[in-house]
mmCIF file of C-alpha atoms in Angstrom:
data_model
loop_
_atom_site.group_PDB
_atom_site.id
_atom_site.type_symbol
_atom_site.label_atom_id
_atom_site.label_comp_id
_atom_site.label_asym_id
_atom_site.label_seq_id
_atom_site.Cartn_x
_atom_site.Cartn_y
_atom_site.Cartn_z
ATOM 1 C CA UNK A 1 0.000 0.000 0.000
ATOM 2 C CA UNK A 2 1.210 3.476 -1.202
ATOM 3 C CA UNK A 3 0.832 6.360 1.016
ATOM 4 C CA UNK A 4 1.312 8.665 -2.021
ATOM 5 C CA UNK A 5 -1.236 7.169 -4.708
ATOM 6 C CA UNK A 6 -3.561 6.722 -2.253
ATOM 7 C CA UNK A 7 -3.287 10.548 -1.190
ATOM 8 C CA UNK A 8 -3.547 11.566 -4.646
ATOM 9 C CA UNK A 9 -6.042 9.189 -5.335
ATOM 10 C CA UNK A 10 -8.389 11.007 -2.155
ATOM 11 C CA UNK A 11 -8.126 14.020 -3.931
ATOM 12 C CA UNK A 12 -8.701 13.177 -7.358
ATOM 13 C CA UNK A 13 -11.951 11.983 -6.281
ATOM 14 C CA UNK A 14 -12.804 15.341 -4.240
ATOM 15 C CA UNK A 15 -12.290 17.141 -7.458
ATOM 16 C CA UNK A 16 -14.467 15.135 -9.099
ATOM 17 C CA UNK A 17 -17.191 15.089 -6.400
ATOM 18 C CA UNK A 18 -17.034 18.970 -6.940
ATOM 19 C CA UNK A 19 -17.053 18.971 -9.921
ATOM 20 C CA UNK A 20 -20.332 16.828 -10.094
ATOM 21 C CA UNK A 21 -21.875 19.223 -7.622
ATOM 22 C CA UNK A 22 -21.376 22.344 -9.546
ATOM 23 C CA UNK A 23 -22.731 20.274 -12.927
ATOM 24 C CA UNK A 24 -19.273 20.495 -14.505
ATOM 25 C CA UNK A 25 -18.802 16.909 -15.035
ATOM 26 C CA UNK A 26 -19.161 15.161 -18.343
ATOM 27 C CA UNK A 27 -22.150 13.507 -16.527
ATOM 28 C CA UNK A 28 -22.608 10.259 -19.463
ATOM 29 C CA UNK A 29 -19.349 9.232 -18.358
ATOM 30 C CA UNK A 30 -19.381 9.478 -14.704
ATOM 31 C CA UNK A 31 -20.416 5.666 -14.153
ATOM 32 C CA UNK A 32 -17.657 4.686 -16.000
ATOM 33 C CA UNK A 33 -14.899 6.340 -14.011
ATOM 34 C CA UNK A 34 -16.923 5.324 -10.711
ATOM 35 C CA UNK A 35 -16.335 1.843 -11.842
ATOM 36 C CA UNK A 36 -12.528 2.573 -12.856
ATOM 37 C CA UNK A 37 -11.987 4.489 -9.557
ATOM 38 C CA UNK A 38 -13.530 1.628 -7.536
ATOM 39 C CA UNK A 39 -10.418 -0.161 -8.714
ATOM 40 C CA UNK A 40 -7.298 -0.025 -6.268
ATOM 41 C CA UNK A 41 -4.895 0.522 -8.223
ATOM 42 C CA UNK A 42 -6.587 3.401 -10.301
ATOM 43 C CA UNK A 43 -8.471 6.783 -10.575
ATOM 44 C CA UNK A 44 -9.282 9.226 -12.888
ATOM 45 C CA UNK A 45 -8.487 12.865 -13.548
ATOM 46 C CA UNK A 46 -9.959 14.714 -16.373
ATOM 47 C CA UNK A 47 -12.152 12.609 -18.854
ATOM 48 C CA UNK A 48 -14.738 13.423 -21.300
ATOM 49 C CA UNK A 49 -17.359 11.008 -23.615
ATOM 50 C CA UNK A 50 -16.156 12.874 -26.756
ATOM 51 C CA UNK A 51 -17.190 16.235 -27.857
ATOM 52 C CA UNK A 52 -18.367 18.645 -30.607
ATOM 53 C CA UNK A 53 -16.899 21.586 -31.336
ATOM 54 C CA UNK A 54 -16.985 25.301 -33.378
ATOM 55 C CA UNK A 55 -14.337 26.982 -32.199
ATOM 56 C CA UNK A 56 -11.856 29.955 -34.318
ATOM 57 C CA UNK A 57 -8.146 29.652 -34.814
ATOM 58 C CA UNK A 58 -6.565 32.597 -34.255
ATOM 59 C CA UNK A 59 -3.487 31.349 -35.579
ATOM 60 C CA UNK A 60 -0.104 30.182 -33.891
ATOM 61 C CA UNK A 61 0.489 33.017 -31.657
ATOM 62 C CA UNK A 62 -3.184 33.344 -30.262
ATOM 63 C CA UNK A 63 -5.418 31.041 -28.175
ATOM 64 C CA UNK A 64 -8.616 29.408 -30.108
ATOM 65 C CA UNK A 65 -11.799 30.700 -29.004
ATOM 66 C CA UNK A 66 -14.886 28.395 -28.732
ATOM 67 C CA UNK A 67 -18.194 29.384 -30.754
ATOM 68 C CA UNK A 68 -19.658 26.270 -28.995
ATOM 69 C CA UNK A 69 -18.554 22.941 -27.672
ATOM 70 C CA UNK A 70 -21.230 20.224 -26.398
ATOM 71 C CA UNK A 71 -20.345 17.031 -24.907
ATOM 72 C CA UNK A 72 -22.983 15.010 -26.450
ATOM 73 C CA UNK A 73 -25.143 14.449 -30.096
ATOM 74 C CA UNK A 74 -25.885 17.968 -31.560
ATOM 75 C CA UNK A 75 -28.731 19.484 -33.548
ATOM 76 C CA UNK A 76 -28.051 21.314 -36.944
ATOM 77 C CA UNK A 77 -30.029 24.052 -35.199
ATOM 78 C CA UNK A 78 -27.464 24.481 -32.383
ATOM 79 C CA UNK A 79 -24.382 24.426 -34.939
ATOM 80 C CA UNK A 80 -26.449 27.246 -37.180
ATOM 81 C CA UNK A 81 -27.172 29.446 -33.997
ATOM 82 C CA UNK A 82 -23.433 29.205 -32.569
ATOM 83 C CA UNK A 83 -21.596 30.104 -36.130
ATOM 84 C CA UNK A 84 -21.620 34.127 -36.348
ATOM 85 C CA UNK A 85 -19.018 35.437 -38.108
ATOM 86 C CA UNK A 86 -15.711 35.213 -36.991
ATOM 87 C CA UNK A 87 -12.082 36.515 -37.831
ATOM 88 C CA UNK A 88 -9.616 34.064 -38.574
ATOM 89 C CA UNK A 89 -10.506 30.126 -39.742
ATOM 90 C CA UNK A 90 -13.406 28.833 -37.815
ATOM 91 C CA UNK A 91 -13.425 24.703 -37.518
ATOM 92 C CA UNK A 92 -16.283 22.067 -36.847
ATOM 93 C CA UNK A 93 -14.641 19.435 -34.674
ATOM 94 C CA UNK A 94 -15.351 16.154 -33.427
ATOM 95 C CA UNK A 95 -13.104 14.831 -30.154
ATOM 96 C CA UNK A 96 -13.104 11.246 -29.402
ATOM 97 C CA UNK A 97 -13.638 9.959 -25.995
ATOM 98 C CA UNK A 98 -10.639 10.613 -24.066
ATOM 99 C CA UNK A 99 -10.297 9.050 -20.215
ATOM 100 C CA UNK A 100 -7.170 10.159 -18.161
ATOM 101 C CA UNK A 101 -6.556 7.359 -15.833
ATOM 102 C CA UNK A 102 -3.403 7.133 -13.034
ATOM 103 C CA UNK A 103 -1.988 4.051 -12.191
ATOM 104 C CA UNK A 104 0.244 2.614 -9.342
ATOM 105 C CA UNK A 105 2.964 1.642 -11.290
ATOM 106 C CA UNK A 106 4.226 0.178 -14.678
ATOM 107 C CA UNK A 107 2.658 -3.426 -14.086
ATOM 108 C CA UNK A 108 -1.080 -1.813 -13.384
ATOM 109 C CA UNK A 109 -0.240 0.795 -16.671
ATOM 110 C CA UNK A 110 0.483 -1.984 -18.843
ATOM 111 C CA UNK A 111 -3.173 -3.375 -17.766
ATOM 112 C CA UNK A 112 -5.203 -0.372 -18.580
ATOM 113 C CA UNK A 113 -3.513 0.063 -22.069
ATOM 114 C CA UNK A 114 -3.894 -3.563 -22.691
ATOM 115 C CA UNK A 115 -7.666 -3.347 -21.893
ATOM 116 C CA UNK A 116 -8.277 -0.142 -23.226
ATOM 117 C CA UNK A 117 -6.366 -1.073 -26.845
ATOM 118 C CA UNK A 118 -8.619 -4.153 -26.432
ATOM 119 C CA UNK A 119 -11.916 -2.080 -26.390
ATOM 120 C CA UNK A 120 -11.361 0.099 -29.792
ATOM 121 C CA UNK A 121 -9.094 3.209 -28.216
ATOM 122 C CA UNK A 122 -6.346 2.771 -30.691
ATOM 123 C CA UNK A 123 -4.839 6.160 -29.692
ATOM 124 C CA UNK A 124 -3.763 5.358 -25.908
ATOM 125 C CA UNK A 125 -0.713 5.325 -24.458
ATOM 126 C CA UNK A 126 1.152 6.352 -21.632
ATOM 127 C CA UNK A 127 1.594 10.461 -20.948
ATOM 128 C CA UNK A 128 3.865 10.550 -18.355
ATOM 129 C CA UNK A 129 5.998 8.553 -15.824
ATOM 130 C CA UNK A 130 6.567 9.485 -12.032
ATOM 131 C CA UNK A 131 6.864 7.087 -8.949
ATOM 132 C CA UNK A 132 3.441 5.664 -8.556
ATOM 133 C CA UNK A 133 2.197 7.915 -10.794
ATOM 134 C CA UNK A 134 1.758 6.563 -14.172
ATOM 135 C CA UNK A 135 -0.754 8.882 -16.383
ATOM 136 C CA UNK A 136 -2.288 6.444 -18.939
ATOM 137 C CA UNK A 137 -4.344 8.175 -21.477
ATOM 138 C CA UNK A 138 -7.431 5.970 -22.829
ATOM 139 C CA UNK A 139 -8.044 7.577 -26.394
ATOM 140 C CA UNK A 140 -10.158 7.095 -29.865
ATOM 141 C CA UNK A 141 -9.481 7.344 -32.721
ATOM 142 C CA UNK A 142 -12.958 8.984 -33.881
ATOM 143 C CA UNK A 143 -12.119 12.531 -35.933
ATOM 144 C CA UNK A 144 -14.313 15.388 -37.852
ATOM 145 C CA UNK A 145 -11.424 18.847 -38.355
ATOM 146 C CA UNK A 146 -13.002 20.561 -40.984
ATOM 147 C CA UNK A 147 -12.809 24.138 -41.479
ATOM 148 C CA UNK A 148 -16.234 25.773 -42.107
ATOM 149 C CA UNK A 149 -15.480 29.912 -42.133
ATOM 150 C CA UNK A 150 -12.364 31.914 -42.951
ATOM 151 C CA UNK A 151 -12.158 35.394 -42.385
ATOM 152 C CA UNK A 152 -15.650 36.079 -41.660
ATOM 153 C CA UNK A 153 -16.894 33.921 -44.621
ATOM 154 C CA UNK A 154 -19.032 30.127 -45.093
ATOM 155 C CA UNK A 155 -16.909 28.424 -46.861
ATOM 156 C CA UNK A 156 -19.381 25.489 -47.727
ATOM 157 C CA UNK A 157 -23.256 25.129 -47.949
ATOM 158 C CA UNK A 158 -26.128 24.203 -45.269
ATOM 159 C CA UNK A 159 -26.231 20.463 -46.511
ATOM 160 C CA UNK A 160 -22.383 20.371 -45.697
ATOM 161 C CA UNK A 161 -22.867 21.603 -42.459
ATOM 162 C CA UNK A 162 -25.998 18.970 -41.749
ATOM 163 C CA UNK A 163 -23.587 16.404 -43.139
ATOM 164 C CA UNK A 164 -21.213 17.074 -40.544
ATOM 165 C CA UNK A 165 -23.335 17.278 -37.762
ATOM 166 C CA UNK A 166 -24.858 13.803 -38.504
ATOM 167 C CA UNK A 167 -21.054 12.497 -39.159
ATOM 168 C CA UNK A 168 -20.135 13.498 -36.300
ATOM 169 C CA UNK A 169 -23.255 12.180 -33.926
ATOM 170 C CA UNK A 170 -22.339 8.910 -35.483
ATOM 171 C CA UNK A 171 -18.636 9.028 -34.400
ATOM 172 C CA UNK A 172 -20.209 10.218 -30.942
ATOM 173 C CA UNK A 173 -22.184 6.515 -30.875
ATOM 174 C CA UNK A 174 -19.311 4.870 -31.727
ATOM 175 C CA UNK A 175 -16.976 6.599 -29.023
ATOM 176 C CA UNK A 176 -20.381 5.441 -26.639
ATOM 177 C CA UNK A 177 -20.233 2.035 -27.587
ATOM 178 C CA UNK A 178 -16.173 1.431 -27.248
ATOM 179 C CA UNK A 179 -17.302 3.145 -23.815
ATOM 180 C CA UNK A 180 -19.636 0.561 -22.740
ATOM 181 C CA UNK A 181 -16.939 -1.710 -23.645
ATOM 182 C CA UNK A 182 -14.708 -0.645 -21.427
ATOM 183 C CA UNK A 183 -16.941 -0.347 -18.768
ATOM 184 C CA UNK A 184 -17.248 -4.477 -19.070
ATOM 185 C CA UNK A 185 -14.249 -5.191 -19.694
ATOM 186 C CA UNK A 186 -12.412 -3.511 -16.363
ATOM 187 C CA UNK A 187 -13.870 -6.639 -14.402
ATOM 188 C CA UNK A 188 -10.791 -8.385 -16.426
ATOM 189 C CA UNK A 189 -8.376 -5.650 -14.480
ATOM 190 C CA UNK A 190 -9.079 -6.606 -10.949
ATOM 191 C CA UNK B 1 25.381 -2.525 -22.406
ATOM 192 C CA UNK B 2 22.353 -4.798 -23.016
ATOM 193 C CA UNK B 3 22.367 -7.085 -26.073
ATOM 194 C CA UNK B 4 19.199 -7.179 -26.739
ATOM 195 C CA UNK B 5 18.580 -3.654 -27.468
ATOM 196 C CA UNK B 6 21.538 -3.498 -29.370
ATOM 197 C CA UNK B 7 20.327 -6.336 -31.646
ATOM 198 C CA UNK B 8 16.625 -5.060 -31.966
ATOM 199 C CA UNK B 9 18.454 -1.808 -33.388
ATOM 200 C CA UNK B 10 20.783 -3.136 -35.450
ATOM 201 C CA UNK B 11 17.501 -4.663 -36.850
ATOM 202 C CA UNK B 12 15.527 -1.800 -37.127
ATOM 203 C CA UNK B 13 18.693 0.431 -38.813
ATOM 204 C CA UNK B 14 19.112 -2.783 -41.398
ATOM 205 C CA UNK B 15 14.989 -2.409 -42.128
ATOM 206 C CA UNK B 16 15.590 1.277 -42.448
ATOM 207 C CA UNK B 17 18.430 1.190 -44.725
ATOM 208 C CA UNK B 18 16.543 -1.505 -46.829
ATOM 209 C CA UNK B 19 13.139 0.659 -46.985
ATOM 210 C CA UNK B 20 15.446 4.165 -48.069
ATOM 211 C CA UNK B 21 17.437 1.280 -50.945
ATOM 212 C CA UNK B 22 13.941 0.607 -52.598
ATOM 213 C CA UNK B 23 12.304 4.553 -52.503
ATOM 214 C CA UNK B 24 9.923 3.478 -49.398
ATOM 215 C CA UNK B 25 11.197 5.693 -46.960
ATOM 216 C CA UNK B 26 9.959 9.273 -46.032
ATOM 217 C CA UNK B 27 13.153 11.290 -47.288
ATOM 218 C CA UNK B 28 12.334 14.464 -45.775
ATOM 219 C CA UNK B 29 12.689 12.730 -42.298
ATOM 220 C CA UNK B 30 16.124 10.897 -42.665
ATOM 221 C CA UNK B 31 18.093 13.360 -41.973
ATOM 222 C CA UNK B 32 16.563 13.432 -38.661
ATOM 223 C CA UNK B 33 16.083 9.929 -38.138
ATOM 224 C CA UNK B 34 19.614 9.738 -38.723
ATOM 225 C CA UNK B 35 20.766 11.341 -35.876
ATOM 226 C CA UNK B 36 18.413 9.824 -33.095
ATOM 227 C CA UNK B 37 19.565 6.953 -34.115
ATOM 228 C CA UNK B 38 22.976 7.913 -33.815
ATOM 229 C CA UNK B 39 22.224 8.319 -30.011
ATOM 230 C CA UNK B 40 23.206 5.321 -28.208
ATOM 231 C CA UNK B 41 19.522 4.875 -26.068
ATOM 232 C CA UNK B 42 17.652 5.615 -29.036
ATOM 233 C CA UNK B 43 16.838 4.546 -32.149
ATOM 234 C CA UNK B 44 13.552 4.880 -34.943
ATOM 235 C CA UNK B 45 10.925 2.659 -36.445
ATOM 236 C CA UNK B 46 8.418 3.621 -38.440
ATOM 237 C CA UNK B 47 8.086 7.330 -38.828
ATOM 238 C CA UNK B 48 6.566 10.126 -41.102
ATOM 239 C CA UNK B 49 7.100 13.670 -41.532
ATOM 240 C CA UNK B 50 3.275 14.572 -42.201
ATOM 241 C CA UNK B 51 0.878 13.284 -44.711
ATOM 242 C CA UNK B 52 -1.706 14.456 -47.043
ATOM 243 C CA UNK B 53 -4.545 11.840 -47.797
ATOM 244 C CA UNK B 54 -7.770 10.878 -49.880
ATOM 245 C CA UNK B 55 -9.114 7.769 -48.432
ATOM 246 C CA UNK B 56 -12.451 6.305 -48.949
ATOM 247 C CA UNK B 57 -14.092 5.360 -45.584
ATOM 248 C CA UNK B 58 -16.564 2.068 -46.401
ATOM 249 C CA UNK B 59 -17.430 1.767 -42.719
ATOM 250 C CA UNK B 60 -16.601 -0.020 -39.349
ATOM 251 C CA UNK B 61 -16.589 -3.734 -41.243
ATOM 252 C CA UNK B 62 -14.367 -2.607 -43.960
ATOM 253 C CA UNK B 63 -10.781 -1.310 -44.138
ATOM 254 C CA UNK B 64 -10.477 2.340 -45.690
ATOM 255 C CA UNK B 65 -9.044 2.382 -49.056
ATOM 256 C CA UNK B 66 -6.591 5.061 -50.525
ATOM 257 C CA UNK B 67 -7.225 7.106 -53.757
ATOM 258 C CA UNK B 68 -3.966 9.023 -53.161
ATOM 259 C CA UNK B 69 -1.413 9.854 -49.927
ATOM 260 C CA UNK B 70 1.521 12.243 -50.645
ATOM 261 C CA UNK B 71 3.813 12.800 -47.917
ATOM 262 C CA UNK B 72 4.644 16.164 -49.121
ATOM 263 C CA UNK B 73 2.766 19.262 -49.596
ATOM 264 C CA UNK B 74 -0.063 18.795 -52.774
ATOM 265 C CA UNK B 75 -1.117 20.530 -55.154
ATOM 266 C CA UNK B 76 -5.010 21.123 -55.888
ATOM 267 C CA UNK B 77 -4.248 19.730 -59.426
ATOM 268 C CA UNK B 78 -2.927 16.314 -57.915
ATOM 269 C CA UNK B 79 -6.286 16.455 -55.018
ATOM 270 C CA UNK B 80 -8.781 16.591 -58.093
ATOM 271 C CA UNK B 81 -7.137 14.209 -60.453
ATOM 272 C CA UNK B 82 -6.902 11.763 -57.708
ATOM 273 C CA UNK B 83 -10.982 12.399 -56.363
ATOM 274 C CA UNK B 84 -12.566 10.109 -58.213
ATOM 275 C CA UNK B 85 -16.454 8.776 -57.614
ATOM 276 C CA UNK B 86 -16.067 6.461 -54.746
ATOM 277 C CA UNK B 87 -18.873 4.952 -52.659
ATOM 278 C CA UNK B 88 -18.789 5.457 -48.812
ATOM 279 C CA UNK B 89 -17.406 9.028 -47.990
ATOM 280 C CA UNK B 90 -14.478 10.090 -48.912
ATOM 281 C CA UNK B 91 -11.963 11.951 -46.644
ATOM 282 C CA UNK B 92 -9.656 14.709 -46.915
ATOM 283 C CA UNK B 93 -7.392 14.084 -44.047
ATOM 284 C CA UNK B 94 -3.951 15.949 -43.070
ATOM 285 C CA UNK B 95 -1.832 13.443 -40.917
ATOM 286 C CA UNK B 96 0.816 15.120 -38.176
ATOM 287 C CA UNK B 97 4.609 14.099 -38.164
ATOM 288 C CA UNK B 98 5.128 10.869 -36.150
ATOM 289 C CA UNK B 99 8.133 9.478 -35.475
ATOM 290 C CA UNK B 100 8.203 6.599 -33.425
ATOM 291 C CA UNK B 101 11.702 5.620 -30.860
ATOM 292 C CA UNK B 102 12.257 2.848 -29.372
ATOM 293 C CA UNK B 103 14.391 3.757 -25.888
ATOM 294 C CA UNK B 104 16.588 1.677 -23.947
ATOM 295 C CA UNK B 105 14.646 2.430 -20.372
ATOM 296 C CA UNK B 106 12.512 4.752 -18.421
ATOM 297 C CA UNK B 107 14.771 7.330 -17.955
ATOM 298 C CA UNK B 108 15.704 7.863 -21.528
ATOM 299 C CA UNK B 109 12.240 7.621 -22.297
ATOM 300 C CA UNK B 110 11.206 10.293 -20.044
ATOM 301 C CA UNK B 111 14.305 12.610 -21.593
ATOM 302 C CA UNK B 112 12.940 11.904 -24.961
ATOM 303 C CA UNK B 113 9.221 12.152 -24.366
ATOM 304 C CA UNK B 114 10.067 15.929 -22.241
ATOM 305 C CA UNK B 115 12.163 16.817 -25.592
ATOM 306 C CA UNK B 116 9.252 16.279 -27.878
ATOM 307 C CA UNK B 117 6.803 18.022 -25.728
ATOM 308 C CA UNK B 118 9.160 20.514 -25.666
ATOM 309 C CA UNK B 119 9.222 21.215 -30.076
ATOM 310 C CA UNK B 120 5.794 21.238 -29.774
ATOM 311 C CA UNK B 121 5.026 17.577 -30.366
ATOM 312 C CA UNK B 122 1.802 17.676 -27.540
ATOM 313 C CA UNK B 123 0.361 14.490 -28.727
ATOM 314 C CA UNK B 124 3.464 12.215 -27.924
ATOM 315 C CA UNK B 125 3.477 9.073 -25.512
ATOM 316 C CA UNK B 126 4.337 6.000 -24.698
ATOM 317 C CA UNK B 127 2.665 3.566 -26.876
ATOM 318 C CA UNK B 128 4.278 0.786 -25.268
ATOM 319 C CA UNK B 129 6.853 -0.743 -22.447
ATOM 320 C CA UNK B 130 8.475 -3.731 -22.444
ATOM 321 C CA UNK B 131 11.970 -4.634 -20.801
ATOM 322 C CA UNK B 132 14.741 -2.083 -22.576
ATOM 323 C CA UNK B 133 11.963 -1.680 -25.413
ATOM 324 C CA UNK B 134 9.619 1.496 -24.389
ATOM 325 C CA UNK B 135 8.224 2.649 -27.593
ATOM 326 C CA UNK B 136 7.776 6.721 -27.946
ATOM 327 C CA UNK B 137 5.136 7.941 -30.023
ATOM 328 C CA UNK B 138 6.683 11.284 -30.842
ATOM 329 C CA UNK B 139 3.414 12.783 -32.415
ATOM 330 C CA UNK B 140 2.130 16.215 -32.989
ATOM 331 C CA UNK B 141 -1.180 18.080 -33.183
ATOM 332 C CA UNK B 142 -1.665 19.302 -37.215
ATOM 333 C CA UNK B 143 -4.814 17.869 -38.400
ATOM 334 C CA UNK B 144 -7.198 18.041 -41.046
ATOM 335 C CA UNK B 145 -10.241 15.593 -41.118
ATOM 336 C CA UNK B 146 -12.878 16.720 -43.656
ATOM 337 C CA UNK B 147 -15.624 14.659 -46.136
ATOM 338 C CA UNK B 148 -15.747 15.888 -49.223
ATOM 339 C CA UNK B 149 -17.372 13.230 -51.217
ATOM 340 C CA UNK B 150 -20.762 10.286 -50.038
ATOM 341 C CA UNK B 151 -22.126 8.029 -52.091
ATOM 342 C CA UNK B 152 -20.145 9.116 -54.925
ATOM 343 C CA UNK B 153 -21.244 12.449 -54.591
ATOM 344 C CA UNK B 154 -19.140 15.651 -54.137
ATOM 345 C CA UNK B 155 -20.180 17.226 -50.805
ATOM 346 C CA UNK B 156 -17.986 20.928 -51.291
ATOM 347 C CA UNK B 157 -16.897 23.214 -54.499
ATOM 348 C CA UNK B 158 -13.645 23.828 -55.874
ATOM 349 C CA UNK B 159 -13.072 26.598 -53.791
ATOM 350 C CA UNK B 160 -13.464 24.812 -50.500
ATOM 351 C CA UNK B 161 -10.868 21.910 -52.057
ATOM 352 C CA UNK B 162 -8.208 24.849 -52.675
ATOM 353 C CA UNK B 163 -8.855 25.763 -49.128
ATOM 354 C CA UNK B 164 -8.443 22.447 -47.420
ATOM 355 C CA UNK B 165 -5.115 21.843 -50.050
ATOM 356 C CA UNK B 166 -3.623 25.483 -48.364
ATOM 357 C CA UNK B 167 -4.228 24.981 -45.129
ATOM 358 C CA UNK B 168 -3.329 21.251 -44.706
ATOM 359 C CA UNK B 169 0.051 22.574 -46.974
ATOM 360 C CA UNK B 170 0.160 25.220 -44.225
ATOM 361 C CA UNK B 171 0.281 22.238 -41.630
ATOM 362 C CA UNK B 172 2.889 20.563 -43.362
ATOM 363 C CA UNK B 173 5.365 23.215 -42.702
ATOM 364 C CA UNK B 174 4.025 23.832 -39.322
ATOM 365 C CA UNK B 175 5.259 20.067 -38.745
ATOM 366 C CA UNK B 176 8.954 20.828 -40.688
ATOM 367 C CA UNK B 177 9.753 23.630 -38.182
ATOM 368 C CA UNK B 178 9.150 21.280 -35.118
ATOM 369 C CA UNK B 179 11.116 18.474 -36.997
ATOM 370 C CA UNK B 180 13.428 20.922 -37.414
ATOM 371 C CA UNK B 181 13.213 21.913 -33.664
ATOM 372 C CA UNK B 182 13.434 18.403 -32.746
ATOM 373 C CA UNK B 183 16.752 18.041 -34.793
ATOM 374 C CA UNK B 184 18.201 21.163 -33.215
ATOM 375 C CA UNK B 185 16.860 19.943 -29.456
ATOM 376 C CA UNK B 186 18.570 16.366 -29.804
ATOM 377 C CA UNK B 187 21.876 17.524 -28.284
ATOM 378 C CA UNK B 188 20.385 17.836 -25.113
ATOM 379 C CA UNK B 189 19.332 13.761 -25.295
ATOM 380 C CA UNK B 190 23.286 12.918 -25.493
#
């Protein structure tokens, strides 16, 4: 038993408690990383069910600036309302699920990535390395970049924009179902 | 001095040498390659400077198929020539640099993985860890994923294909000045 992990571990979950309290938790995911936390040699830090994005790039020297960014399925209707003209090259997005989860150590690491490559997240691998501190990050592969505005102008037509949206609510089900997945197959990781 | 990481790269170097004998290597990236694998903990596998693709996604069951991947910057002449009528949907996608290192041990991986964060290569990790084998996904954040083509069907106009060949070409150099970074940061890894 590690004093450390299991220090860090106690406050990883008050974050997320709070952050659950305040409704600023990606709530579709939160049984998941109750089930992952439940594990002892495991928690989670900041995680997220995949998400859909407008947002403008500024370019290099500047910080993008979101237009709108929902962590579920969106509506054509909610893409059309967010886009208002916008300086520099505004992009529709689609994120994949993405689940940061600690480990103890290398043996416990090599676990989750196993399990989690198992499940459809061909993009994980392991962030960083510290003593008892291994940052695994659980990723898919699921991706929509496509710009939609430059300088103020569309740049493509309304059934472009509907084809996106439905492209990427698709990609959204997918990233759900490699979730539930996961979710069954951590009872191999105890 | 352990054996078998000195065999595994004498392996990989032989493979690489083979691949650049036949054309199948990226050329941009040897030079680079070249010198982490003139580092004594390091050395390369497969690796990429950037890519430019047309691929023809057929869904989940099926693999996606290629109508053209240039790992160079394109021309819009070479993007319609190659964007032919093609069931499923058909993706313009722009592909970061990825080089991938295989590193003697944790602490050269570590050194590696904080020099790659460090040129701007945010999406690097470690795919994988096995005993004097941890594999570094040196990986960056350039991407362009847009549809431009279902059920045979065009989905943009010309002027939207000019402006996804510009700005994935604008990409591409972003990823040669952090290759070049990379190259210039390396002397800190001896």
């Amino acid at each position: 038993m590690n004093k450390r992990f299991v220090r860090q571990k106690t406050h990883a979950l008050n974050e997320l408690a709070a952050a659950e309290r305040v409704g600023d938790a990606d709530e579709s995911i939160l049984p998941l990383l109750s089930k992952i936390n439940a594990l002892e040699d495991y928690y989670t830090t900041s995680s997220c069910a995949g998400r859909i994005l407008l947002f403008q790039d500024l370019g290099s020297k500047k910080e993008d600036k979101f237009l709108g960014a929902w962590h579920r399925r969106v509506e054509y209707g909610e893409i059309e309302a967010a886009l208002k003209p916008a300086e520099g090259v505004v992009w529709f997005r689609m994120e994949p699920a993405i689940i940061h989860v600690i480990a103890r150590g290398e043996e416990a690491a090599a676990r989750m990535l196993k399990t989690a490559y198992s499940c459809g997240f061909k993009r994980s691998g392991i962030a960083s390395v510290k003593p008892d501190r291994w940052l695994i990050e659980v990723l898919s592969t699921e991706r929509v970049d496509a710009p939609v505005m430059s300088d103020e102008k569309l740049l493509v037509d309304e059934g472009y924009l509907r084809f996106l949206v439905e492209i990427a609510n698709e990609k959204y089900e997918a990233c759900a179902k490699k979730l539930a997945r996961l979710e069954t197959a951590l009872k191999d990781l105890v």
